[in-house]
Coordinates of C-alpha atoms in Angstrom, one line a residue:
X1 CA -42.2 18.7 -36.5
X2 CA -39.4 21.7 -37.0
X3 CA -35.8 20.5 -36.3
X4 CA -34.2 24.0 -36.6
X5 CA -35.0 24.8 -32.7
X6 CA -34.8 22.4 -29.7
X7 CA -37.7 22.6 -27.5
X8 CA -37.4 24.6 -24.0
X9 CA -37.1 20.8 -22.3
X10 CA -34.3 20.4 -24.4
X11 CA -32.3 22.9 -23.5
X12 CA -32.7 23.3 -20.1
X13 CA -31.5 19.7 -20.5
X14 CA -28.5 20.8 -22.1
X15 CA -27.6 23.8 -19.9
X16 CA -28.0 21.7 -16.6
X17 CA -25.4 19.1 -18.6
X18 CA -23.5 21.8 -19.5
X19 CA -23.2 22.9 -15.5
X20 CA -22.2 19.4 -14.6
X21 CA -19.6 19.2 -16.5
X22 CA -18.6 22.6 -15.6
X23 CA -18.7 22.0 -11.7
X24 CA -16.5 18.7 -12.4
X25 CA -13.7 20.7 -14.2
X26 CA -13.8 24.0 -12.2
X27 CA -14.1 22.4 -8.6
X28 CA -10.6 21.9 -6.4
X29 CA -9.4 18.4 -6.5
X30 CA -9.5 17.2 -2.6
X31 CA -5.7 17.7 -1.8
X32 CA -3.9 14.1 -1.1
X33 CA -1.6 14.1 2.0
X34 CA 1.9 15.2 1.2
X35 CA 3.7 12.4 -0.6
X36 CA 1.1 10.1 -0.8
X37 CA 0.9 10.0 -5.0
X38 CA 3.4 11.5 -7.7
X39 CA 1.3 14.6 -8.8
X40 CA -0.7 14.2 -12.5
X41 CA 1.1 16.0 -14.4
X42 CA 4.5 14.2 -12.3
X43 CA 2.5 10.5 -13.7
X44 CA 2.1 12.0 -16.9
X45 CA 5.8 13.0 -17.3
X46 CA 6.4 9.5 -16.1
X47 CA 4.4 7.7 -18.3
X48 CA 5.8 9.5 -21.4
X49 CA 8.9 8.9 -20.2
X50 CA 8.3 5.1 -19.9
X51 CA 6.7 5.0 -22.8
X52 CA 9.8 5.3 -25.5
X53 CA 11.7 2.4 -23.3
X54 CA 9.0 -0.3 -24.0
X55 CA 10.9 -3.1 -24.3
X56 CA 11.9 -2.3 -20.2
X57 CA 15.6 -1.4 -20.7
X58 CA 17.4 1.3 -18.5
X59 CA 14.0 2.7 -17.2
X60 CA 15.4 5.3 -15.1
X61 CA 15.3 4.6 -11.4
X62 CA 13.6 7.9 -10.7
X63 CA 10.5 6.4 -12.6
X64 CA 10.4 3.0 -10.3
X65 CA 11.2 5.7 -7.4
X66 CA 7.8 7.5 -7.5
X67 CA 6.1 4.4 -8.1
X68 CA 7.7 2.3 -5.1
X69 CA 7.2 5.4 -3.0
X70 CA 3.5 5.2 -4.3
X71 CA 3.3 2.0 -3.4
X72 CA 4.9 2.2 0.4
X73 CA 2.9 4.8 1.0
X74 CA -0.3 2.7 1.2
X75 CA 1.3 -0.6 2.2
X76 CA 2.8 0.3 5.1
X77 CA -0.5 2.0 7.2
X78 CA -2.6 -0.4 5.9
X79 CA -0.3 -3.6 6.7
X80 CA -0.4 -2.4 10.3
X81 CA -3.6 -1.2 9.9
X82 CA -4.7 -4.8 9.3
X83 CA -2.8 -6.2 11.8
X84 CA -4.5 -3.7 14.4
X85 CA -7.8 -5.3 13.3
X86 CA -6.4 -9.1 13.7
X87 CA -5.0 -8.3 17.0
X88 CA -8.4 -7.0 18.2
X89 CA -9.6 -10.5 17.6
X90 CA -7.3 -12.2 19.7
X91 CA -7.9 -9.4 22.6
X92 CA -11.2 -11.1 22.6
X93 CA -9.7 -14.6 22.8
X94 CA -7.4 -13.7 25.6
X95 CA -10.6 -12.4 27.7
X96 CA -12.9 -14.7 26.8
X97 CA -9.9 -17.6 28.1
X98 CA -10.6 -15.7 31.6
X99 CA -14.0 -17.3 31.6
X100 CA -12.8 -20.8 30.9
X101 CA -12.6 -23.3 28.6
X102 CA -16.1 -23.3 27.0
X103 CA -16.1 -19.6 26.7
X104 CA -12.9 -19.5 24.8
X105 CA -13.8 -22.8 22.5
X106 CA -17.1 -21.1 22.4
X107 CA -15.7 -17.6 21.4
X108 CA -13.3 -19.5 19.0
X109 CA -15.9 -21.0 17.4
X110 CA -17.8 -18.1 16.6
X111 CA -14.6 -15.8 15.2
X112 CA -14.0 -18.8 13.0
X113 CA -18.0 -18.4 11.6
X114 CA -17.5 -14.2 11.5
X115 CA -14.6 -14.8 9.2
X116 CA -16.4 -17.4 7.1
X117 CA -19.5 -16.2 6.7
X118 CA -19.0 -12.6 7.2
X119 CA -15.3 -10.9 6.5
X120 CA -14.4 -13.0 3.8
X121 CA -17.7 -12.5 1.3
X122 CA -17.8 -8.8 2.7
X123 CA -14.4 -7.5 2.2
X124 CA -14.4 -9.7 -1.7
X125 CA -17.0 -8.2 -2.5
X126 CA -15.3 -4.8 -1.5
X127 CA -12.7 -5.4 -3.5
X128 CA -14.7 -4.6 -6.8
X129 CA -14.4 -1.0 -5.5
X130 CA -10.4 -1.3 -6.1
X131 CA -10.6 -0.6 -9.6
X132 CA -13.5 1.1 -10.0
X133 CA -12.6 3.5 -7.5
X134 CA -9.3 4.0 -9.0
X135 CA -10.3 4.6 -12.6
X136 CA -12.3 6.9 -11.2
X137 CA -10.2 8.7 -9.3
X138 CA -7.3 8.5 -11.8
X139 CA -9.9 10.4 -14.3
X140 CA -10.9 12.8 -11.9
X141 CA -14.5 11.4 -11.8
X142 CA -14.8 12.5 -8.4
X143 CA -18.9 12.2 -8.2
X144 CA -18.4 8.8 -9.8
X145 CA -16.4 7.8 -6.8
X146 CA -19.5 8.9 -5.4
X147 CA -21.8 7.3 -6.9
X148 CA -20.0 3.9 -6.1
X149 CA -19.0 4.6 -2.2
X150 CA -23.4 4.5 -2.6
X151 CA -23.5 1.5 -4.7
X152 CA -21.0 -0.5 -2.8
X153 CA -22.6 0.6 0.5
X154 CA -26.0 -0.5 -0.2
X155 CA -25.1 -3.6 -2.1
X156 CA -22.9 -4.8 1.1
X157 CA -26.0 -4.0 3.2
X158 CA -28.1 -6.1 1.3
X159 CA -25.7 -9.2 1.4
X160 CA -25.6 -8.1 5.2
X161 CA -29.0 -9.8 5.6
X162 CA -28.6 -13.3 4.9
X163 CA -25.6 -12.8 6.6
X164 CA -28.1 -12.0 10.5
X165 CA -29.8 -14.3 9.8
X166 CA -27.2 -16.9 9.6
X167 CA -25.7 -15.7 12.9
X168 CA -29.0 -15.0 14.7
X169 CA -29.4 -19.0 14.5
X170 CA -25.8 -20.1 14.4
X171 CA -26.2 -22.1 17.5
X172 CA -28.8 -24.4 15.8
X173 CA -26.5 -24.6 12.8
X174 CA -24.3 -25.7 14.9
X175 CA -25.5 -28.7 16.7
X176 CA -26.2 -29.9 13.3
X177 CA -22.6 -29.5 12.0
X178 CA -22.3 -32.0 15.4
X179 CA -20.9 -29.5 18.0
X180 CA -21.0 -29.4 21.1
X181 CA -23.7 -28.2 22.9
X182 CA -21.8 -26.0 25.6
X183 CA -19.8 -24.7 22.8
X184 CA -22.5 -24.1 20.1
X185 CA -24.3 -22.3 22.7
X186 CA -21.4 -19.9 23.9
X187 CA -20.9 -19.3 20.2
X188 CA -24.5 -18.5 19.2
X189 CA -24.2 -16.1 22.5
X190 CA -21.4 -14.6 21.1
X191 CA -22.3 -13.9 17.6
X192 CA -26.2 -12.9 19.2
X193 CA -24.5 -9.5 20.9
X194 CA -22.1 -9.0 17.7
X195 CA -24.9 -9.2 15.2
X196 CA -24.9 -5.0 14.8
X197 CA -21.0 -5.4 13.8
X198 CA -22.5 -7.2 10.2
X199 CA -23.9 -3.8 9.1
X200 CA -21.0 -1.8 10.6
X201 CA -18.1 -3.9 8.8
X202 CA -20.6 -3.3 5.3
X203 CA -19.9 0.3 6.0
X204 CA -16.6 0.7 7.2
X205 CA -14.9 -1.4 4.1
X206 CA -16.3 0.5 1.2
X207 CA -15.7 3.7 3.2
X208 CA -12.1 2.8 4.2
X209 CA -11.4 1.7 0.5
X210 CA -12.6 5.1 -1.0
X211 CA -9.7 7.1 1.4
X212 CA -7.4 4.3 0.7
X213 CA -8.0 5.5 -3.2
X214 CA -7.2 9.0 -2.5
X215 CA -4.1 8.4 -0.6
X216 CA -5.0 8.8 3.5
X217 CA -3.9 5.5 4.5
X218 CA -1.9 7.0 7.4
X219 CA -5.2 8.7 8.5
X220 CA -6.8 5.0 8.1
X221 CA -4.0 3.8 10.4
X222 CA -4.4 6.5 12.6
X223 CA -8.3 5.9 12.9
X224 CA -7.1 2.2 13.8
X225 CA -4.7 2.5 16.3
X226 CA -7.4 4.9 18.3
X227 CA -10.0 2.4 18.1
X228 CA -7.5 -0.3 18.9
X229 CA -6.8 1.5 22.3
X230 CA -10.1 1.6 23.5
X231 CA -10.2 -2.3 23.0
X232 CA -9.4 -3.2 26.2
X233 CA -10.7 -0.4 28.4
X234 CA -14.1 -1.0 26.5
X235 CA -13.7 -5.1 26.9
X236 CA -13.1 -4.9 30.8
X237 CA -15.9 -2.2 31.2
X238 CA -18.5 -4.1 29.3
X239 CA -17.6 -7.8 30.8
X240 CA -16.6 -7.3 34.2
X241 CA -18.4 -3.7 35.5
X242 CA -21.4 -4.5 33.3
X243 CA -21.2 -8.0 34.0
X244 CA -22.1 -9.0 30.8
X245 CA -19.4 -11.8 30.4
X246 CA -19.0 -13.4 26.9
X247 CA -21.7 -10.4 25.3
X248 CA -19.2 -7.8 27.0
X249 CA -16.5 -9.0 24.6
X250 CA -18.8 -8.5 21.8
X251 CA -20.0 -5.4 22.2
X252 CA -16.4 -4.5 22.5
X253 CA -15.7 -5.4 19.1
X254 CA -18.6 -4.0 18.0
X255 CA -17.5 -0.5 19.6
X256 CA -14.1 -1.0 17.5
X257 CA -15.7 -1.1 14.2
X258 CA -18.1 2.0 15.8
X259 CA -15.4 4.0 16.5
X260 CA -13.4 3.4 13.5
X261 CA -16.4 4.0 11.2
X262 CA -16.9 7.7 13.1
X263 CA -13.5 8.8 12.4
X264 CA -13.2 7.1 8.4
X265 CA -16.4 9.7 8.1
X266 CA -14.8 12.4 10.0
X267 CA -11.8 12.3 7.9
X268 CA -13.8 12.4 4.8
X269 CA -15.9 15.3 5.7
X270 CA -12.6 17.0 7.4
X271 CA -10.9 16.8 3.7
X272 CA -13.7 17.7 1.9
X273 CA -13.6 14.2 0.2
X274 CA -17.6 13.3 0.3
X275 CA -18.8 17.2 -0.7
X276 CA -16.5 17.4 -3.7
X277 CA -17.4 13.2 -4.8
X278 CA -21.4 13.4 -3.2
X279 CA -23.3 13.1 -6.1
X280 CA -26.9 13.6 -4.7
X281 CA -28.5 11.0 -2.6
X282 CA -31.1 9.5 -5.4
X283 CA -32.2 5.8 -6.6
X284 CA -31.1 6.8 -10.1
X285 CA -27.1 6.7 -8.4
X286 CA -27.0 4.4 -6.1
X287 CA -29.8 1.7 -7.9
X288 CA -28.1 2.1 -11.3
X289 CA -25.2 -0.5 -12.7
X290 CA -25.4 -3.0 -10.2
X291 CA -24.2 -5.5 -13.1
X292 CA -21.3 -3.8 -13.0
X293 CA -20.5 -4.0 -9.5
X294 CA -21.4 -7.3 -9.1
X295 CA -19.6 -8.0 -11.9
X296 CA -17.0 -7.8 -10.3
X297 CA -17.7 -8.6 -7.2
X298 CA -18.7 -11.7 -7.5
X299 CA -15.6 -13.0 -8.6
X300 CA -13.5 -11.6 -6.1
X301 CA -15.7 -12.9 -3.0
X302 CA -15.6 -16.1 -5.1
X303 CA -11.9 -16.3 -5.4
X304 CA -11.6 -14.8 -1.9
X305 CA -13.9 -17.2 0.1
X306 CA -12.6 -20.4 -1.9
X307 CA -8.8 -19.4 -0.4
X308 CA -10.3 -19.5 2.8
X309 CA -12.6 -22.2 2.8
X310 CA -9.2 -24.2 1.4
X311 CA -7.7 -23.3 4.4
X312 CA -10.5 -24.7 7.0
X313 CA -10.5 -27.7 5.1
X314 CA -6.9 -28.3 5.9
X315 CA -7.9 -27.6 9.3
X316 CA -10.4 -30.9 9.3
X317 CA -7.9 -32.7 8.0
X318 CA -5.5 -32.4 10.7
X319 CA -8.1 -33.6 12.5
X320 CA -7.8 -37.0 10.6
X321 CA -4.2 -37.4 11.9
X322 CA -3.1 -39.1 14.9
X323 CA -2.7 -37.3 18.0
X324 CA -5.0 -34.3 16.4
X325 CA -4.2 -32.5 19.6
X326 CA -1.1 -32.2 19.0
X327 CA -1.2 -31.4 14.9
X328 CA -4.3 -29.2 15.6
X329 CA -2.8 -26.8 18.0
X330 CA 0.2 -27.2 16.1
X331 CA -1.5 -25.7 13.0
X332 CA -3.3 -23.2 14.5
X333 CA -0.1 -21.7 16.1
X334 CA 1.6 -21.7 12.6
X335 CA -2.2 -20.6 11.2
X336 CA -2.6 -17.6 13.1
X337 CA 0.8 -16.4 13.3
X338 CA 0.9 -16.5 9.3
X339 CA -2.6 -14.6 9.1
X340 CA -0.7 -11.7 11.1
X341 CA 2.6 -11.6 9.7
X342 CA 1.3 -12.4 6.1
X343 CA -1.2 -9.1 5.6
X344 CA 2.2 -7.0 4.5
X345 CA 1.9 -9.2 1.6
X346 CA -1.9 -9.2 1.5
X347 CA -1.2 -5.0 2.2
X348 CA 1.5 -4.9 -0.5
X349 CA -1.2 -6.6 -3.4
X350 CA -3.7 -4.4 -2.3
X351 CA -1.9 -1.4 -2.8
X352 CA -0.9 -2.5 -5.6
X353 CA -4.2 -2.9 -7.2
X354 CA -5.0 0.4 -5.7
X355 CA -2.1 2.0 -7.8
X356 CA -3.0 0.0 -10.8
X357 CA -5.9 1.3 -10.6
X358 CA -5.5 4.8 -10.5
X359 CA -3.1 4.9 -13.6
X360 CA -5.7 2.9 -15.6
X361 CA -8.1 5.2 -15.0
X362 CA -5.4 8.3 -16.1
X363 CA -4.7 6.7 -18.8
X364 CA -0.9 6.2 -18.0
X365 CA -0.3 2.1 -19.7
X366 CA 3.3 2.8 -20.0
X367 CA 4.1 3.9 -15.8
X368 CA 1.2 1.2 -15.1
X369 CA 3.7 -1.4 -16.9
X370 CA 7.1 -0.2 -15.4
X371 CA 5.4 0.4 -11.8
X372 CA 3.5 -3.1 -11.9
X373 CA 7.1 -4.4 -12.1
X374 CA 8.8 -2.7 -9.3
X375 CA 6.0 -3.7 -7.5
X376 CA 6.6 -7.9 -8.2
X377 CA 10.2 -6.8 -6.5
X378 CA 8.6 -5.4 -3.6
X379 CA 6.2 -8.5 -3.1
X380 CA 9.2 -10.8 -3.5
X381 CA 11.3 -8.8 -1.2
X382 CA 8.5 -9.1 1.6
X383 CA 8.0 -12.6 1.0
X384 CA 11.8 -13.2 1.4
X385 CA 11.6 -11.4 4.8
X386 CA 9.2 -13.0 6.4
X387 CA 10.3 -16.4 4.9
X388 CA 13.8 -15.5 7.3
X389 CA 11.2 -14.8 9.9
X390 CA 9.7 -17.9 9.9
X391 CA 13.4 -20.3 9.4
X392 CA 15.2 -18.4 11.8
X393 CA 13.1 -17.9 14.5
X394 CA 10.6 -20.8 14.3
X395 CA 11.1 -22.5 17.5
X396 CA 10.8 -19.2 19.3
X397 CA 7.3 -18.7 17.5
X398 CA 5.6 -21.8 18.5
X399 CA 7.2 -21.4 22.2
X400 CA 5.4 -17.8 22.8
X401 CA 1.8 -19.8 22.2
X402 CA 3.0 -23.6 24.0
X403 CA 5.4 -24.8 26.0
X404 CA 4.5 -29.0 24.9
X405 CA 8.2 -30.5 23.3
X406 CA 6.0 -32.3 20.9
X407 CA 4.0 -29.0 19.7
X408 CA 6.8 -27.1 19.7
X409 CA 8.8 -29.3 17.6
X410 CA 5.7 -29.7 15.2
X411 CA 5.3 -26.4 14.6
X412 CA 9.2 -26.0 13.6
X413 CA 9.2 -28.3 11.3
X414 CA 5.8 -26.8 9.5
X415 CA 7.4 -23.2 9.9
X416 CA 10.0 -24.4 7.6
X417 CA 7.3 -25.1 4.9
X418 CA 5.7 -21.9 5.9
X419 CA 8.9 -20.0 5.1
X420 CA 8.8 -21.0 1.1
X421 CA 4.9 -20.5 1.4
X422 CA 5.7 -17.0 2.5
X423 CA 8.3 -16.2 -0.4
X424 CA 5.8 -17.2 -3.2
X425 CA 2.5 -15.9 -1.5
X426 CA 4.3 -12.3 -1.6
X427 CA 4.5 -11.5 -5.8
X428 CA 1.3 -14.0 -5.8
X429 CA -0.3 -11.7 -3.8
X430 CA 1.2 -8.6 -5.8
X431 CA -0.1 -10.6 -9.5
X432 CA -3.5 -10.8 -8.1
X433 CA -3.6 -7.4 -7.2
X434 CA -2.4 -6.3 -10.3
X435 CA -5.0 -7.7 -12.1
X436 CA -7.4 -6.7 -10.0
X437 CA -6.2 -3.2 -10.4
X438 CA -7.3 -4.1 -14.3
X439 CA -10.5 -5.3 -13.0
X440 CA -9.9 -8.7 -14.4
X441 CA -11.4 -10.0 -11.2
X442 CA -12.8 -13.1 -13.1
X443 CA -9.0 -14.3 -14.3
X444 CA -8.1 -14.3 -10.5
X445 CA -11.4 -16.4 -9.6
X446 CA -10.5 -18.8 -12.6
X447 CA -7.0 -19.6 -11.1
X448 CA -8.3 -20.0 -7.5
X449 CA -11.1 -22.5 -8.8
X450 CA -8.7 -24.1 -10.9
X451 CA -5.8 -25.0 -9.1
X452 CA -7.3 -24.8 -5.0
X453 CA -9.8 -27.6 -5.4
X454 CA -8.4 -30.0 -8.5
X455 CA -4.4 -29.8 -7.3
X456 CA -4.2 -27.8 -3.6
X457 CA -6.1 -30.4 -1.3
X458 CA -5.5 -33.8 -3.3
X459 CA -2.0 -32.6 -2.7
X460 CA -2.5 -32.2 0.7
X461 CA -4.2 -34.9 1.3
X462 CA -2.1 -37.3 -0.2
X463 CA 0.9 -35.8 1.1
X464 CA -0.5 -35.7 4.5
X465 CA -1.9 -39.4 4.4
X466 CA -0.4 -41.3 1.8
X467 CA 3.5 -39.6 1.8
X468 CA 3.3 -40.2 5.6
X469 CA 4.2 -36.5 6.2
X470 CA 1.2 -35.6 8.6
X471 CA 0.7 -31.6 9.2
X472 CA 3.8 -30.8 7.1
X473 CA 2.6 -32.5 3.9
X474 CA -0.9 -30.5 4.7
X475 CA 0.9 -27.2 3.9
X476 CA 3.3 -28.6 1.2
X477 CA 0.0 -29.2 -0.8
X478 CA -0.8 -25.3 -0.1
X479 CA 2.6 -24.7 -1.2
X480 CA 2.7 -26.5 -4.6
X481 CA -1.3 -24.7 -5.1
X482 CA 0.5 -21.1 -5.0
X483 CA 2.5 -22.0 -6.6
X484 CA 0.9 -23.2 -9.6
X485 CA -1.3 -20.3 -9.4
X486 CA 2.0 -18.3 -9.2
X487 CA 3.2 -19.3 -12.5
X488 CA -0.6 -19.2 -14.0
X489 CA -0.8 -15.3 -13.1
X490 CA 2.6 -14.7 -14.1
X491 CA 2.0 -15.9 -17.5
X492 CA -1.2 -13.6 -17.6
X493 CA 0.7 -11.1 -16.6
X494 CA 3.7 -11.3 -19.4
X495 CA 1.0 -11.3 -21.6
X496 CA -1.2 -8.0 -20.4
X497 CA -1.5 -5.6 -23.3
X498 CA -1.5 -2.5 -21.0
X499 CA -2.6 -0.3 -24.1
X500 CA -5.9 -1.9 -24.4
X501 CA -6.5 -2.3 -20.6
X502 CA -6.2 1.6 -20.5
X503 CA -8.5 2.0 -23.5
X504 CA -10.8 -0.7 -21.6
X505 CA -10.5 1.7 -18.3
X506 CA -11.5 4.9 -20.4
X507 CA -14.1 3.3 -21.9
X508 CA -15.9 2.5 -18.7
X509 CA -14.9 6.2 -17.4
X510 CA -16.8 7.7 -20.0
X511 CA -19.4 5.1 -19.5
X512 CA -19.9 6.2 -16.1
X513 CA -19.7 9.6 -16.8
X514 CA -22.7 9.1 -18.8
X515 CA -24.5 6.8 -16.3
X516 CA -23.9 10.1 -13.3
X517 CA -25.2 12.8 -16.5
X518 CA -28.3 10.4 -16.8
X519 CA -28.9 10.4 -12.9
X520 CA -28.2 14.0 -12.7
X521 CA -30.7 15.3 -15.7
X522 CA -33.2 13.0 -16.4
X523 CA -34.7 11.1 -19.1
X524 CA -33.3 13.1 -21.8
X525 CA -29.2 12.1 -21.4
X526 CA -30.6 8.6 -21.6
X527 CA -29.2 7.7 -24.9
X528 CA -25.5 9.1 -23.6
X529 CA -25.4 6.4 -21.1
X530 CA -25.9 3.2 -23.1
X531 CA -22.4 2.3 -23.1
X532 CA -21.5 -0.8 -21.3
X533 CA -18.9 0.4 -18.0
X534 CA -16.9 -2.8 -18.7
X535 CA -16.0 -3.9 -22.3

């Protein structure tokens, strides 16, 4: 066969490549909100500034500036953002405790399966997206952005079935974890009406995550406090006009995700953020690289679900100790108030990894380096302030949920553990991000498995039991785990070359460039997309 002349196939091949790339280069870039990112060719000047201090001495503070005012700009909507979606929660508690007590043990019951079985594995596996979002959007890969909002939507739906299924016979799982039947029946009632809000939160976190990326975290909060004021209005129509009782609260929740969802889409389509990143609705996008997705994944629902499940097996442990009453409402106080006040930290690694992310995928080592710094400060300097939070102002804390002397002084004396808890968990929470930001997800998983399990809960246990120090000794053997993994990650850390985790980030750029060029013109670009996206 003549080589000279590529056959009419061939070319048209080549021309409709050609266009692609063409469309990627010449098409606006969505326009961020004001202030939300230091421009690229503002990160670029940065990074090349950063880059002839290496050794970290007298990096100007204009170049930690940008960064922490990078950083702030996503931690602060989405800490309060997060909080909006934890106090939702306990709207629903307050109602159902209208009802009585089996309702609210009932409706307890049934948040405490939603975040086990259902926000935890969702929102770890959403956090593969954080770096592949942000190398994406750091390159200015907009349609693989795309591609992976698809991806990371239908993967969550998938995981979402299981997931019904479990709820749709929770009450039966129940009686045989030994519940009782009143309460396993409100519960499976509960989670019967909520069983739409699986699909919804499989939506909502990938599409939240993908604004998050290109800096509209205000218009995230925004979207949150909105849905958040319809919360109660919709939870007294649906219970008491509709008379739907413990349902009514459910559908109400469901509404909140509803709402939230409609306005995360209207904000993308507003912006112009899915027409400039769609990149054709086709199996060959959205069916292609799973492995890399789940990848990921995997390990952060892993690492994500084990943190959790460590901290429902402290709560059966207090169970174990005399008076459990009295140690269990004590810990749940102490529990839930940490949840709320400790999502700035969780906020503050998230956006960090978010951050991380993005320069990765620009190619900026050197700013990644000096930013990922500034941003240990920050997480320290959070963990510090709620630490205060927690010393000074512990007996007031445990007096807004219960006016028992003997819970109330229970629940000071565990707030003053929770204080150092909260001063490592902030730069622990920052490390992990950082790394996830890298999409070393695995590392993270690693730590979790190897310190939780083998060091956090002996600890506990034998602290709680053993050392004679009941409740407290329960979250002084949380306490010693984070801080082991603390010092694990912060050795990691110290030792990150960040030149070969950019090269590692362009590598699966151009990887995925080639996987979208594949999708978008066939067979023929098949040979341009056999790189592996992570090496």
């Amino acid at each position: 066969m003549a080589t000279g002349t590529p056959s009419p196939a061939l070319q048209k091949t080549a021309m409709r490549s050609r266009d692609i790339e063409a469309d990627d280069e010449s098409a606006p870039t969505p326009a961020a909100p004001p202030g939300a990112f230091p421009s690229p060719s503002t990160s670029a000047a940065l990074n090349a500034e950063a880059a002839e201090l290496r050794d970290g001495s007298d990096v100007p503070w204009h170049v930690y500036s940008a960064e922490l005012k990078a950083l702030f700009s996503l931690c602060g909507p989405l800490a309060l953002s997060g909080f909006l979606m934890y106090a939702r929660l306990l709207i629903s508690l307050m109602f159902l405790g209208r009802l009585g007590a089996v309702p609210l043990a009932g409706g307890a019951l049934a948040l405490t399966v939603v975040n086990v079985t259902s926000f935890s594995p969702l929102f770890g596996l959403t956090l593969a997206l954080e770096p592949l979002y942000g190398r994406a959007y750091g390159a200015k890969d907009f349609r693989a952005m795309g591609a992976w909002l698809q991806r990371g939507v239908v993967i969550l739906w998938l995981f979402s079935v299981p997931i019904s299924a479990l709820w749709w016979n929770a009450e039966k799982i129940l009686l045989l974890l030994r519940q009782s039947p009143e309460i396993a029946a409100a519960a499976g009632l509960y989670l019967r009406f909520l069983l739409p809000d699986v699909v919804l939160t499989a939506t909502v976190m990938p599409v939240r995550m993908f604004l998050r990326t290109q800096g509209y975290a205000s218009y995230i909060l925004y979207a949150n406090v909105f849905a958040f004021a319809l919360q109660v209005p919709l939870t007294v129509l649906f219970m008491d006009y509709a008379g739907l009782g413990m349902g009514g609260a459910a559908i109400a929740s469901f509404c909140y995700n509803l709402v939230l969802l409609i306005l995360l889409i209207s904000v993308g389509l507003w912006r112009g953020l899915f027409a400039r990143c769609w990149p054709g609705l086709s199996p060959r996008v959205w069916a292609s690289d799973w492995s890399v997705f789940l990848g990921l994944a995997i390990p952060s629902c892993f690492s994500l679900c084990l943190q959790w499940w460590a901290y429902e097996t402290a709560t059966i442990m207090a169970g174990w100790l005399p008076k459990p009453e009295y140690n269990l409402s004590a810990l749940s106080i102490c529990f839930n108030i940490n949840a709320a006040l400790a999502g700035v930290n969780f906020a503050t690694g998230t956006s960090s990894s978010t951050r991380i992310g993005t320069l990765m995928g620009a190619n900026q080592p050197q700013l990644a380096r000096v930013a990922s710094r500034a941003f240990i400060w920050v997480g320290l300097a959070t963990g510090l302030t709620i630490g205060a939070v927690y010393a000074i102002f512990r007996d007031h804390l445990v007096s807004l949920f219960s006016a028992e002397p003997h819970i109330v002084h229970l629940g000071a004396q565990l707030f003053v553990v929770c204080a150092f808890y909260a001063i490592a968990d902030g730069p622990q929470n920052v490390l992990q991000g950082i790394l996830r930001g890298s999409a070393r997800h695995k590392v993270v998983a690693l730590c979790v498995l190897a310190v939780e399990y083998p060091i956090g809960i002996p600890a506990a246990y034998m602290l709680a039991f053993w050392a004679k120090l009941g409740i407290r000794g329960l979250w002084i053997g949380s306490l010693i785990s984070l801080c082991v993994q603390f010092a694990v990650l912060f050795v990691i850390y110290l030792r990150t070359d960040w030149e070969e985790q950019a090269a590692r980030a362009q590598r699966q750029v151009a990887a995925a460039k080639a996987v979208m060029k594949k999708a978008a013109v066939g067979p023929a670009a098949e040979s341009d997309a056999s790189t592996p996206l992570l090496q």
